[in-house]
Short mmCIF file of C-alpha atoms in Angstrom, two decimals:
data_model
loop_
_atom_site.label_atom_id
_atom_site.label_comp_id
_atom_site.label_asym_id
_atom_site.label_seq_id
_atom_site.Cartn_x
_atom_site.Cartn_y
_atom_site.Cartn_z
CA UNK T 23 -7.50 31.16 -60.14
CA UNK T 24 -7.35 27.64 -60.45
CA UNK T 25 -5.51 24.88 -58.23
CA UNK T 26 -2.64 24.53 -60.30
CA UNK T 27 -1.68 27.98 -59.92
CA UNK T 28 -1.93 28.23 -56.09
CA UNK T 29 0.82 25.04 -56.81
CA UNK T 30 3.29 27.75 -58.01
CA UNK T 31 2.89 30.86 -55.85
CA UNK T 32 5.21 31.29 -52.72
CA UNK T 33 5.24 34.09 -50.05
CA UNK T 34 7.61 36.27 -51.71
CA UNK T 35 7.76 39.10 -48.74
CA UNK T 36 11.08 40.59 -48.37
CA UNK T 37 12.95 37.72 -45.92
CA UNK T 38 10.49 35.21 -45.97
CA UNK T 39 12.41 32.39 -47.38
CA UNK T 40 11.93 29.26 -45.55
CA UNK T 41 8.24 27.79 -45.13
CA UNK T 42 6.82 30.28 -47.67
CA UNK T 43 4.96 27.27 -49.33
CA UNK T 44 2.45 26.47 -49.98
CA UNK T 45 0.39 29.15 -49.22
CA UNK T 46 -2.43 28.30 -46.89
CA UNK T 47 -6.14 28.60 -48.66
CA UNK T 48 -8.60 29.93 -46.30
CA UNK T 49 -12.32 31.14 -46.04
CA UNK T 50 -12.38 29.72 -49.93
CA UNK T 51 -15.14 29.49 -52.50
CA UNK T 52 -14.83 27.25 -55.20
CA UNK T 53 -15.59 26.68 -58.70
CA UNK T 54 -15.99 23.75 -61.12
CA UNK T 55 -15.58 25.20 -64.30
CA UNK T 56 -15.01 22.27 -67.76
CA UNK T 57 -12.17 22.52 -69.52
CA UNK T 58 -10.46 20.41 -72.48
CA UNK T 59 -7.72 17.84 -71.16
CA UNK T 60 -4.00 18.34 -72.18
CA UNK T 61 -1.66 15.45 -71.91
CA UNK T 62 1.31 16.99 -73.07
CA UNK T 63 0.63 19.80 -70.40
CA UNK T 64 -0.60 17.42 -67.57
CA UNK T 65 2.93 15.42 -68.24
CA UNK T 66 5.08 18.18 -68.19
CA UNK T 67 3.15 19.71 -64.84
CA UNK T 68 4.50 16.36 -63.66
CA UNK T 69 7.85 17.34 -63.28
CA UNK T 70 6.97 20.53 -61.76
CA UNK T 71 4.00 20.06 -59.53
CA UNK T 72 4.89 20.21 -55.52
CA UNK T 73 2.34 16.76 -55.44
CA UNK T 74 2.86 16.53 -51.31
CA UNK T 75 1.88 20.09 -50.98
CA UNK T 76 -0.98 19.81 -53.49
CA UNK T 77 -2.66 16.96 -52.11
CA UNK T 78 -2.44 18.72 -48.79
CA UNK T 79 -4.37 21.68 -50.13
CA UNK T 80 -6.65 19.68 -51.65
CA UNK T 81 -7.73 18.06 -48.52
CA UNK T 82 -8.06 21.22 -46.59
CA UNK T 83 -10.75 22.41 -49.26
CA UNK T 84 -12.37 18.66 -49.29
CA UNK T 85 -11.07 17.32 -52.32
CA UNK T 86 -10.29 13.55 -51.76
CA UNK T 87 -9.98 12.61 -55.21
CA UNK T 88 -5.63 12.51 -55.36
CA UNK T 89 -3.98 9.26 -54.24
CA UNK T 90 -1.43 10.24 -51.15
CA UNK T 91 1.44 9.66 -53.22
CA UNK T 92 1.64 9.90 -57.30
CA UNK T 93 1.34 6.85 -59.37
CA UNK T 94 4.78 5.49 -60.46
CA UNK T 95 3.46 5.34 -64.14
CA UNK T 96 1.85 8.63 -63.80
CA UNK T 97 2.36 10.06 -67.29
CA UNK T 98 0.95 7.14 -68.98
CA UNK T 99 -2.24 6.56 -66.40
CA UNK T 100 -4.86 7.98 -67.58
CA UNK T 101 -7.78 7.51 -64.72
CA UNK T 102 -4.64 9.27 -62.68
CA UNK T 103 -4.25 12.16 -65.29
CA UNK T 104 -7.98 12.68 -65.42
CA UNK T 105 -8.00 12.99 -61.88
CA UNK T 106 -5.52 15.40 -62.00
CA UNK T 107 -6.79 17.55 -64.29
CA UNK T 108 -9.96 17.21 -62.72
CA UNK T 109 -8.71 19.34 -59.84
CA UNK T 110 -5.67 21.53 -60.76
CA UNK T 111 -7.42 23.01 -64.14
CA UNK T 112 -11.01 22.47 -63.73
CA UNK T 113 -11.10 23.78 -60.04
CA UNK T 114 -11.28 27.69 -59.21
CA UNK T 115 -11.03 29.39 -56.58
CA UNK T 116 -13.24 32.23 -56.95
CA UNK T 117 -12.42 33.91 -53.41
CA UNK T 118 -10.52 33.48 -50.39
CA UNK T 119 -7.85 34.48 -49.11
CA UNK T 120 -4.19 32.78 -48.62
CA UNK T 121 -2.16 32.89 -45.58
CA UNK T 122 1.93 32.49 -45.53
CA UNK T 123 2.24 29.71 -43.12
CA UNK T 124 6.13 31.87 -42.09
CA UNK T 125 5.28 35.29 -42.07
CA UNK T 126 1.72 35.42 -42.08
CA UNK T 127 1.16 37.38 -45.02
CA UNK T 128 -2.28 37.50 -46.48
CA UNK T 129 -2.86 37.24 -49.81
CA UNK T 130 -6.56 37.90 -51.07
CA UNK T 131 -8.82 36.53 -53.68
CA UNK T 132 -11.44 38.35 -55.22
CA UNK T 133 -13.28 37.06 -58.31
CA UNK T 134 -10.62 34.93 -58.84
CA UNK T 135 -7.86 37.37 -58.95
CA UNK T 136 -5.45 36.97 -56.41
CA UNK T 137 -3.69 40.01 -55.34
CA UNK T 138 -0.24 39.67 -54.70
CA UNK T 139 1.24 42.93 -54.36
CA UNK T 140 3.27 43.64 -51.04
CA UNK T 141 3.47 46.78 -48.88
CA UNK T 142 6.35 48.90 -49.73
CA UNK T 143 8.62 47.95 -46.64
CA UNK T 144 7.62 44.34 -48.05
CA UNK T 145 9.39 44.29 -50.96
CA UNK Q 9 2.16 68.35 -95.68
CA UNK Q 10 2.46 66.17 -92.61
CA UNK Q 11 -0.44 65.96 -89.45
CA UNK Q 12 1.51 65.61 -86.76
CA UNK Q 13 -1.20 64.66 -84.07
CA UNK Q 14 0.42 66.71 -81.19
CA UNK Q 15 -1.00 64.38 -79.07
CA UNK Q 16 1.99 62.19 -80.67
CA UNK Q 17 4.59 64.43 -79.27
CA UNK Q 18 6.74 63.68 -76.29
CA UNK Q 19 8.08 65.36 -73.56
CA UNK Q 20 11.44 65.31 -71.79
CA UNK Q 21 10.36 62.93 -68.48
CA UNK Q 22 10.19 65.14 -65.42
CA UNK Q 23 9.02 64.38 -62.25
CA UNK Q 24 6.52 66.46 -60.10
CA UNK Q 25 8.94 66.61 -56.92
CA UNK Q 26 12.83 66.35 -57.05
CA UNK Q 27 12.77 63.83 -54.31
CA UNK Q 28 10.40 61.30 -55.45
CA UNK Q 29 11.96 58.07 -55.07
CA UNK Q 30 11.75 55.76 -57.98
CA UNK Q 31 8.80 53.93 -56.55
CA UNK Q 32 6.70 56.79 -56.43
CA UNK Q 33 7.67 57.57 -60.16
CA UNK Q 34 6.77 54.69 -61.46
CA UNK Q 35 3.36 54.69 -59.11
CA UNK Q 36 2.77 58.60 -60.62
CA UNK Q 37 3.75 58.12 -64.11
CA UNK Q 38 2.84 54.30 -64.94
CA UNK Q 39 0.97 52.41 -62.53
CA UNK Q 40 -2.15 55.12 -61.68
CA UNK Q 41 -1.84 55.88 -65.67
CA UNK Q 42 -2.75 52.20 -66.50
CA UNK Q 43 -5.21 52.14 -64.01
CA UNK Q 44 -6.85 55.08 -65.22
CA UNK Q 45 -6.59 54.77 -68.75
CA UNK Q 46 -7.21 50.45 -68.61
CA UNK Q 47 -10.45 50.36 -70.32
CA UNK Q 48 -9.43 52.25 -73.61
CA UNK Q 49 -5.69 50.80 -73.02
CA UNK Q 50 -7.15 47.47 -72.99
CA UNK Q 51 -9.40 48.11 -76.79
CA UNK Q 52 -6.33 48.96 -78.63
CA UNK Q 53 -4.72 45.93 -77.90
CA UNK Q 54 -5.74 42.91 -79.27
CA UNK Q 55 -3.69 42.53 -82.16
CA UNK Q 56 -0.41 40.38 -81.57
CA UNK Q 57 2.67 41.58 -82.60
CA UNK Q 58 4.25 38.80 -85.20
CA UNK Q 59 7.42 38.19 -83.22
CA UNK Q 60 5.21 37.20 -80.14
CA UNK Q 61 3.20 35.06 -81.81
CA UNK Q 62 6.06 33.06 -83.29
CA UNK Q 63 8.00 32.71 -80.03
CA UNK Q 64 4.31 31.31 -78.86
CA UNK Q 65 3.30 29.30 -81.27
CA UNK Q 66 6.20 27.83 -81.62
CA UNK Q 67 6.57 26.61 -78.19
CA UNK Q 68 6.30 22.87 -77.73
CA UNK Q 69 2.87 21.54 -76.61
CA UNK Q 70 2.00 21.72 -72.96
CA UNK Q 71 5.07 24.24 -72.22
CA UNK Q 72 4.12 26.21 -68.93
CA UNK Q 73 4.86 30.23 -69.56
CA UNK Q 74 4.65 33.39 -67.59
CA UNK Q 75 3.85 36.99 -69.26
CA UNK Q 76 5.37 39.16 -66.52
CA UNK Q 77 3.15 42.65 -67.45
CA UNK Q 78 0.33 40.62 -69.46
CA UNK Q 79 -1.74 43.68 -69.33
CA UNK Q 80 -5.42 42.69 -70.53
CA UNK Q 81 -4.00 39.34 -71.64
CA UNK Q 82 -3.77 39.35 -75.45
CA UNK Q 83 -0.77 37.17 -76.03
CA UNK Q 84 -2.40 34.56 -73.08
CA UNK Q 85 -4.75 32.77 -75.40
CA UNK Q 86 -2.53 32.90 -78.80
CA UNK Q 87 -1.32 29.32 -78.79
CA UNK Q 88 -4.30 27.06 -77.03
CA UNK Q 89 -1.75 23.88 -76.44
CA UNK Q 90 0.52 26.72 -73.58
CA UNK Q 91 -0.44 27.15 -70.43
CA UNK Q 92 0.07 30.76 -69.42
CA UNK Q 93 -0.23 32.60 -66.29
CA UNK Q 94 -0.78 36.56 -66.49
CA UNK Q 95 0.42 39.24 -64.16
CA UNK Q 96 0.24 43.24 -63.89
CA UNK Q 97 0.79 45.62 -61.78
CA UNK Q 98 -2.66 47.17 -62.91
CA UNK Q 99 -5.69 45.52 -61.52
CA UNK Q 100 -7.71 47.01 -63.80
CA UNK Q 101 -6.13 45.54 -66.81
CA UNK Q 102 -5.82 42.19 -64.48
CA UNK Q 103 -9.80 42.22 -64.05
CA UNK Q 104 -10.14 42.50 -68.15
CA UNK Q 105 -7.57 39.57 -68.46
CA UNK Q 106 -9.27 37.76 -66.15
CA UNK Q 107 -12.53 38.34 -67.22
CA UNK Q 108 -11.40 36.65 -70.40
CA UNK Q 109 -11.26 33.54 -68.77
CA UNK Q 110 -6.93 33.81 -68.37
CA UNK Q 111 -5.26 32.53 -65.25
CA UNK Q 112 -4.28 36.14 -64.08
CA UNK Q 113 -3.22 37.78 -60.63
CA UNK Q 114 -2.04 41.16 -59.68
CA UNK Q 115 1.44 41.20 -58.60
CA UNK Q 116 4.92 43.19 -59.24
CA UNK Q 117 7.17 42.93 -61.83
CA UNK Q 118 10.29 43.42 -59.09
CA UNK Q 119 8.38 40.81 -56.58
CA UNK Q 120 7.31 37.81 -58.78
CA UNK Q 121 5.07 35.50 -56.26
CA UNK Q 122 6.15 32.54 -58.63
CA UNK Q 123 8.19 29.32 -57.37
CA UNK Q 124 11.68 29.62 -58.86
CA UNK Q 125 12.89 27.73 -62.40
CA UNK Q 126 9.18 27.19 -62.72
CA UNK Q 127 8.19 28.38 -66.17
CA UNK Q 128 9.40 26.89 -69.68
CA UNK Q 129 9.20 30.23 -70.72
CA UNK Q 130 7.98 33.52 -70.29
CA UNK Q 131 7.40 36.92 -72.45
CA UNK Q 132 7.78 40.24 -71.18
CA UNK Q 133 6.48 42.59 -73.70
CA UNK Q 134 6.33 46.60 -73.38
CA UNK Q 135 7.07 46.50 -69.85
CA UNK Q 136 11.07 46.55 -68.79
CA UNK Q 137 10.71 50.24 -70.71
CA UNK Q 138 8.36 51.14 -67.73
CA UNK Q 139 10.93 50.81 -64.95
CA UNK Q 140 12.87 54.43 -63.57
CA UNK Q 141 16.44 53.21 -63.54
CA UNK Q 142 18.56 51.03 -65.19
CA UNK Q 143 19.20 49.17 -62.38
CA UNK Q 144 15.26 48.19 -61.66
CA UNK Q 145 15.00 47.49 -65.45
CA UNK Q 146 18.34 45.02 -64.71
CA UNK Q 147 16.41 43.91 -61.37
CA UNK Q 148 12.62 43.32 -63.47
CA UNK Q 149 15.08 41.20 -66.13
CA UNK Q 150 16.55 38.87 -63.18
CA UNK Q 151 13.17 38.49 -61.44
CA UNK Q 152 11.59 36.98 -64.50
CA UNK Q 153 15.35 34.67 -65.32
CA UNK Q 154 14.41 33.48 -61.52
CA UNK Q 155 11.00 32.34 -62.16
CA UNK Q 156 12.43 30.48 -65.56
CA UNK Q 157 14.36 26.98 -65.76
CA UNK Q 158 17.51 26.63 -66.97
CA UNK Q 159 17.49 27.01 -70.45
CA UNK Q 160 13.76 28.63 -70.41
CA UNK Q 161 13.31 31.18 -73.25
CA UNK Q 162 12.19 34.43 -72.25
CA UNK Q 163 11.41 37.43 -75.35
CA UNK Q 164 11.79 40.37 -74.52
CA UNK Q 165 10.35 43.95 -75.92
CA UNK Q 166 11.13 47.16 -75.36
CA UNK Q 167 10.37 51.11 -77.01
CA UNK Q 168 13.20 52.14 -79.61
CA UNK Q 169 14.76 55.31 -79.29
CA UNK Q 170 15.24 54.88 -83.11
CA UNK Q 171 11.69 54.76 -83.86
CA UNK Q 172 10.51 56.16 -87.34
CA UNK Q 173 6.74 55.89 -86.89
CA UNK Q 174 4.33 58.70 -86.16
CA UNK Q 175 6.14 60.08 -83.04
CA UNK Q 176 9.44 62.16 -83.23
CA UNK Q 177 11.64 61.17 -80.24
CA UNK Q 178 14.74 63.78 -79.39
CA UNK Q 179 17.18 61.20 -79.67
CA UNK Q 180 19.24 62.67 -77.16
CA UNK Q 181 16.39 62.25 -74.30
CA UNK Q 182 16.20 58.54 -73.15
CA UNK Q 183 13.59 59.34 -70.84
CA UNK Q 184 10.50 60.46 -71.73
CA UNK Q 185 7.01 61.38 -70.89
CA UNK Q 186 4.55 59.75 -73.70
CA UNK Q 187 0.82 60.88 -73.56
CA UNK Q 188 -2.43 58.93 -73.66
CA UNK Q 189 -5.00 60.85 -74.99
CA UNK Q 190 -8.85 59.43 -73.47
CA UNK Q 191 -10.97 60.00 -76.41
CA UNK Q 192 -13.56 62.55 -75.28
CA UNK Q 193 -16.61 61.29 -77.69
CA UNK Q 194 -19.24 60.45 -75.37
CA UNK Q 195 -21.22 57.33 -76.22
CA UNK Q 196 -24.33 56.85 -74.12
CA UNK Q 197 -23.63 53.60 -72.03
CA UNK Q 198 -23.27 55.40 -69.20
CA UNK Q 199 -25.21 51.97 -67.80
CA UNK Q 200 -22.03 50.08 -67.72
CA UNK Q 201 -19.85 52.60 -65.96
CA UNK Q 202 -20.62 52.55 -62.40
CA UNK Q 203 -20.07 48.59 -62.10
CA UNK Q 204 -16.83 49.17 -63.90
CA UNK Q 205 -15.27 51.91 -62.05
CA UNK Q 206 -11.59 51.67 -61.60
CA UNK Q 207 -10.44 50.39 -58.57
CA UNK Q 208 -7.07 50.62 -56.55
CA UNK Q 209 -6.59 54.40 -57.04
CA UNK Q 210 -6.64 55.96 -54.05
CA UNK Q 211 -10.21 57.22 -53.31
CA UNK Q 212 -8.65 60.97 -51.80
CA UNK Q 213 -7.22 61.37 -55.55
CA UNK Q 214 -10.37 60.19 -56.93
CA UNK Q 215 -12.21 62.88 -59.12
CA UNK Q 216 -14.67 61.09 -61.14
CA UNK Q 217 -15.39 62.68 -64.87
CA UNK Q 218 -18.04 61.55 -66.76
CA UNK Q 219 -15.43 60.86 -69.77
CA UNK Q 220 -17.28 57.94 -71.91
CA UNK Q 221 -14.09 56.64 -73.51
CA UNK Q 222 -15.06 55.57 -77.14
CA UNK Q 223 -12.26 54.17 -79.06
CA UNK Q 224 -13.38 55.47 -82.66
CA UNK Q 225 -12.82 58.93 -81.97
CA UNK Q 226 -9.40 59.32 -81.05
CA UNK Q 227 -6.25 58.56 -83.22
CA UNK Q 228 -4.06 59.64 -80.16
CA UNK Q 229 -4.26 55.94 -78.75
CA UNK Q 230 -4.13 53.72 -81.75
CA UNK Q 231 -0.23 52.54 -80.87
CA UNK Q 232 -0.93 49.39 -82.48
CA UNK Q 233 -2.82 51.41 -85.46
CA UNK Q 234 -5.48 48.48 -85.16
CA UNK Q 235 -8.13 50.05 -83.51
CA UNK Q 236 -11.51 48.63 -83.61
CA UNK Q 237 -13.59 50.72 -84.44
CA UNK Q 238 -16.55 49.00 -82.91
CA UNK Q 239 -14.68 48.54 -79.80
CA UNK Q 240 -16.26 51.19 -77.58
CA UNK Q 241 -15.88 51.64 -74.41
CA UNK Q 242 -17.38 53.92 -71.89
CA UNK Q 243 -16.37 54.20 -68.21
CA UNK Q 244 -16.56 56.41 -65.55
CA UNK Q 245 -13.31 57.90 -65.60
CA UNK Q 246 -10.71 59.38 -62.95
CA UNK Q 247 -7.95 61.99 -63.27
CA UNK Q 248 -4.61 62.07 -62.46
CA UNK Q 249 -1.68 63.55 -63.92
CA UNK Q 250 -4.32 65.43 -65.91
CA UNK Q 251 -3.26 68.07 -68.08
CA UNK Q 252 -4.19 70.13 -70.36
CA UNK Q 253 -2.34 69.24 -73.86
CA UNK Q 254 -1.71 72.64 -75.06
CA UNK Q 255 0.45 73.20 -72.28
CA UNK Q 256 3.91 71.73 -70.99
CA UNK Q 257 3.98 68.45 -69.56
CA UNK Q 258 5.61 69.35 -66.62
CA UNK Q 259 4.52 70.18 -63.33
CA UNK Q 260 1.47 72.75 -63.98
CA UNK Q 261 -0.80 70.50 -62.01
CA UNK Q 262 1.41 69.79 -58.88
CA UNK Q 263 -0.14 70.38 -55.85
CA UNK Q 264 0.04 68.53 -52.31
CA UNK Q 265 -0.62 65.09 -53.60
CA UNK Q 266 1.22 62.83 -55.28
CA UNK Q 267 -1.30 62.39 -57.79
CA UNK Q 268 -2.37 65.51 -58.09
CA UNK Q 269 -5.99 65.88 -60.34
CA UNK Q 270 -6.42 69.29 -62.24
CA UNK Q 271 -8.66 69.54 -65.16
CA UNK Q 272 -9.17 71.12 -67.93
CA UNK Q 273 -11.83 69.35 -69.52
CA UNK Q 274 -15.57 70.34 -69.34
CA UNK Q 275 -17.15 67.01 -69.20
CA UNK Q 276 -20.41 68.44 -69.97
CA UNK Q 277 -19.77 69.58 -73.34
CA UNK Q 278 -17.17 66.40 -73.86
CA UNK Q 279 -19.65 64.95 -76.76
CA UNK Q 280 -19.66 67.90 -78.90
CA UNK Q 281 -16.05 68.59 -78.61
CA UNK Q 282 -13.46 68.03 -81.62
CA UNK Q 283 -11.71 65.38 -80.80
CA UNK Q 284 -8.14 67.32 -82.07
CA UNK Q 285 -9.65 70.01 -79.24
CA UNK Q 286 -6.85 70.53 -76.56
CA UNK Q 287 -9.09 70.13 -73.53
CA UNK Q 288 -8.83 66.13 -74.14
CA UNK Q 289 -7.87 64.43 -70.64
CA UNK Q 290 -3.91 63.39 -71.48
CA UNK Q 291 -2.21 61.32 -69.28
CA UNK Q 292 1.86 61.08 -69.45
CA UNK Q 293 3.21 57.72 -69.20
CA UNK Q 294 7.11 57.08 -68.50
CA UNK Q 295 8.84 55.54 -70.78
CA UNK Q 296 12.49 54.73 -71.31
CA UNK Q 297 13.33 54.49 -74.92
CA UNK Q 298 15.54 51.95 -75.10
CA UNK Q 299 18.89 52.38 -78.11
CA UNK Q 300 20.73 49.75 -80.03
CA UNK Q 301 22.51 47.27 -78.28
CA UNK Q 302 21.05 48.47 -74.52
CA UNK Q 303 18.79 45.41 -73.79
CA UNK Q 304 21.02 42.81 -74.51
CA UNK Q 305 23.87 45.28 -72.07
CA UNK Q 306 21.00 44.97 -69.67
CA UNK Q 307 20.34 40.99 -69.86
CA UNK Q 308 24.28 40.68 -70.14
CA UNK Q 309 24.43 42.37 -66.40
CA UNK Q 310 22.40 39.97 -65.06
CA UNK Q 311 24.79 37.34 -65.89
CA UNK Q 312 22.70 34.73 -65.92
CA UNK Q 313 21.40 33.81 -69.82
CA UNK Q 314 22.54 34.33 -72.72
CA UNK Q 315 21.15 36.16 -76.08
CA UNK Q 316 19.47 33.87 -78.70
CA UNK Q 317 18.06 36.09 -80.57
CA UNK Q 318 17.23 39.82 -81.22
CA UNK Q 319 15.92 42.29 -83.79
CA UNK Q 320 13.79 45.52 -84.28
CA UNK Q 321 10.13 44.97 -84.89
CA UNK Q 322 7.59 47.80 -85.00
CA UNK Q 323 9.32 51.17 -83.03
CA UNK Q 324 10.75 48.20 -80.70
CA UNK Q 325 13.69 46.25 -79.63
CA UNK Q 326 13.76 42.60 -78.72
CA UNK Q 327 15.65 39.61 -77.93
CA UNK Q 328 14.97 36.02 -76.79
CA UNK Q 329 17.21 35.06 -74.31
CA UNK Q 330 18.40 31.77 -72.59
CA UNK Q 331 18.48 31.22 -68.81
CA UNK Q 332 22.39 30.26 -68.24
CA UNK Q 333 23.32 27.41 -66.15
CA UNK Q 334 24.38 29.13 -63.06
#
């Protein structure tokens, strides 16, 4: 699983609406595996990407390489969008396990497969 | 004169226990089938279906897209400029996808773990057909409009009740038990099949047969009528919903548990046997065979997108349809 998709899960446990995001990495392994840089995808994650919460992640698991706050002329920057890629696609988390900071729900990781199915009085 | 593989033939859908609530059905008679039957599942599909690969390819570049029951992931690398995450309910198929090298996670069609209005897009192909009622196949249709922007595409396919092909559907049963032959010709890689050992099926209802699943022998399982014939597979194989194929596909094998395991195959003498032989291991899937006109009632319910598109392609109906404002 790589970062950018731990930058679109939530908790999604019956009733856990509120603070369900993002989900809180723990006991991780990671990976740094190439891969070829998109520009038309990187601007479109843009708009989409939860940057605050990403950059939090990112420092949990040692990864200093995002500036706090995203460039103004982000789309166009391309040290910024290298940077970026750098870490959302090229970074996998091969194991671990993430935590719902609301309900506490823990989600594993095993060879990079996160398993999000929820008990039945979960759903 | 016609060869109607019998294998082919359906049954009406009936479950083991009148009180089984839809959950358990679709655990029973989809979820531990794809589990079981993953690894020969997974080598007769490869082959994308033109209408998918359209909607796909014709996706502007960098679009984000979901494929909500991506099974082992063939429609996740057909347009390299997407990025596409995969999900299943099987995490057997979800360990083949992933071993491919596609973004992939286990997870619920009914309980997407996605951010909402997050995807561009997203494909749901072969799956809503899966679901016991028509209001979880209404519920499965909203979860995936959730996870979609406004005015995100999502394609939709589902089993025809009209179908013409090689099987003969009663067209006054809906819902339907379809079987999955394993191939029985035993191919001696019996190196591989420890390590890749289904997982996630209970280990009380496991029953392990040494059923070497090579794709070449069996014309039960060639849905897509693509099969690779090179594409072999052999794996260490569990039972459930077993039955015997010259018999009913009702409840002969019910017993105590849910997933109850009764043979009739002799592994021993599985590489000599003819493949047409009844004592092949057959697994019923459920399927709702969707008529004319009863998707887009179905996406209409929802309320929430509109129908672009929609057509009949290969024994299936589909539509592309818009996520609506509100």
């Amino acid at each position: 699983m790589r970062l950018i998709t731990h930058n679109m899960l939530q908790c999604h446990v019956k009733g856990c609406n509120a603070n369900n995001f993002p989900l809180e990495l723990q006991e991780v392994v990671l990976e740094q595996e190439e891969a070829e840089l998109n520009e038309d995808f990187l601007r479109n994650m843009l708009g989409k990407i939860e940057y605050e919460a990403l950059v939090a992640t990112c420092l949990k698991l040692d990864i200093n390489d995002l500036p706090a706050a995203m460039p103004a002329d982000a789309a166009y920057n391309d040290e910024f969008l290298q940077i970026l890629h750098r870490v959302i696609l090229e970074t996998h988390i091969k194991s671990g396990k993430m935590v719902c900071p609301n309900c506490q729900h823990i989600y594993a990781i095993r060879d990079g497969i996160p398993n999000m199915l929820l008990a039945e009085h979960e759903v | 004169m016609s060869h109607k593989n019998p294998l082919h033939i359906p049954s009406p859908f009936q479950a083991n226990e009148p009180d089984m609530t839809p959950e358990q059905k679709e655990q029973q008679y989809v979820h531990s089938v794809y589990q079981v039957i993953a690894p020969h599942f997974s080598a007769t599909r490869y082959k994308p279906w033109p209408v998918v690969e359209e909607f796909l390819t014709t996706m502007p570049a960098g679009y984000i897209g979901a494929d909500v029951g991506c099974g082992n992931g063939k429609y996740i690398g057909v347009n390299p400029n997407l990025f596409m995450v995969g999900s299943d309910r099987s995490s057997n198929l979800i360990s083949i996808c992933g071993e491919r090298g596609h973004e992939a996670m286990v997870a619920d069609g009914l309980a997407l773990p996605y951010r909402s209005g997050f995807f561009d897009f997203a494909i749901s192909i072969a799956v809503i057909h899966h679901f016991i009622s028509p209001e979880r196949r209404v519920a499965a249709i909203e979860e995936i409009l959730r996870v979609v922007r406004v005015q995100g595409r999502v394609l939709i396919f589902v089993w025809a009740l009209e179908q013409t092909g090689k099987r003969d559907f009663d067209k006054d049963v809906q819902d339907v038990f379809v079987p999955w032959a394993m191939p029985k010709k035993a191919e001696p890689k019996k190196e591989k099949s420890a390590k890749s050992r289904p997982q996630g099926v209970k280990k009380k209802d496991r029953k392990a047969v040494e059923a070497a699943a090579a794709a070449s022998s069996s014309s039960s399982a060639t849905e897509d009528q693509t099969l690779d014939q090179k594409e072999v597979i052999s794996e260490n194989m569990e039972k459930l919903t077993l039955q015997d194929t010259t018999t009913t596909t009702t409840n002969e094998s019910s017993s105590s548990s849910a997933t109850a395991s009764t043979s009739m195959s002799d592994p021993t003498s599985s590489e000599t046997a003819d493949p047409a032989a009844p004592a092949a291991p057959v697994y019923n899937r459920y399927y709702h065979l969707f008529q004319k006109g009863e998707l887009e009632e179905l996406v209409s319910r929802t309320n929430k997108a509109t129908i672009v598109q929609q057509g009949y392609d290969r024994d299936n109906w589909w539509c592309i349809v818009e996520k609506a404002q509100n």
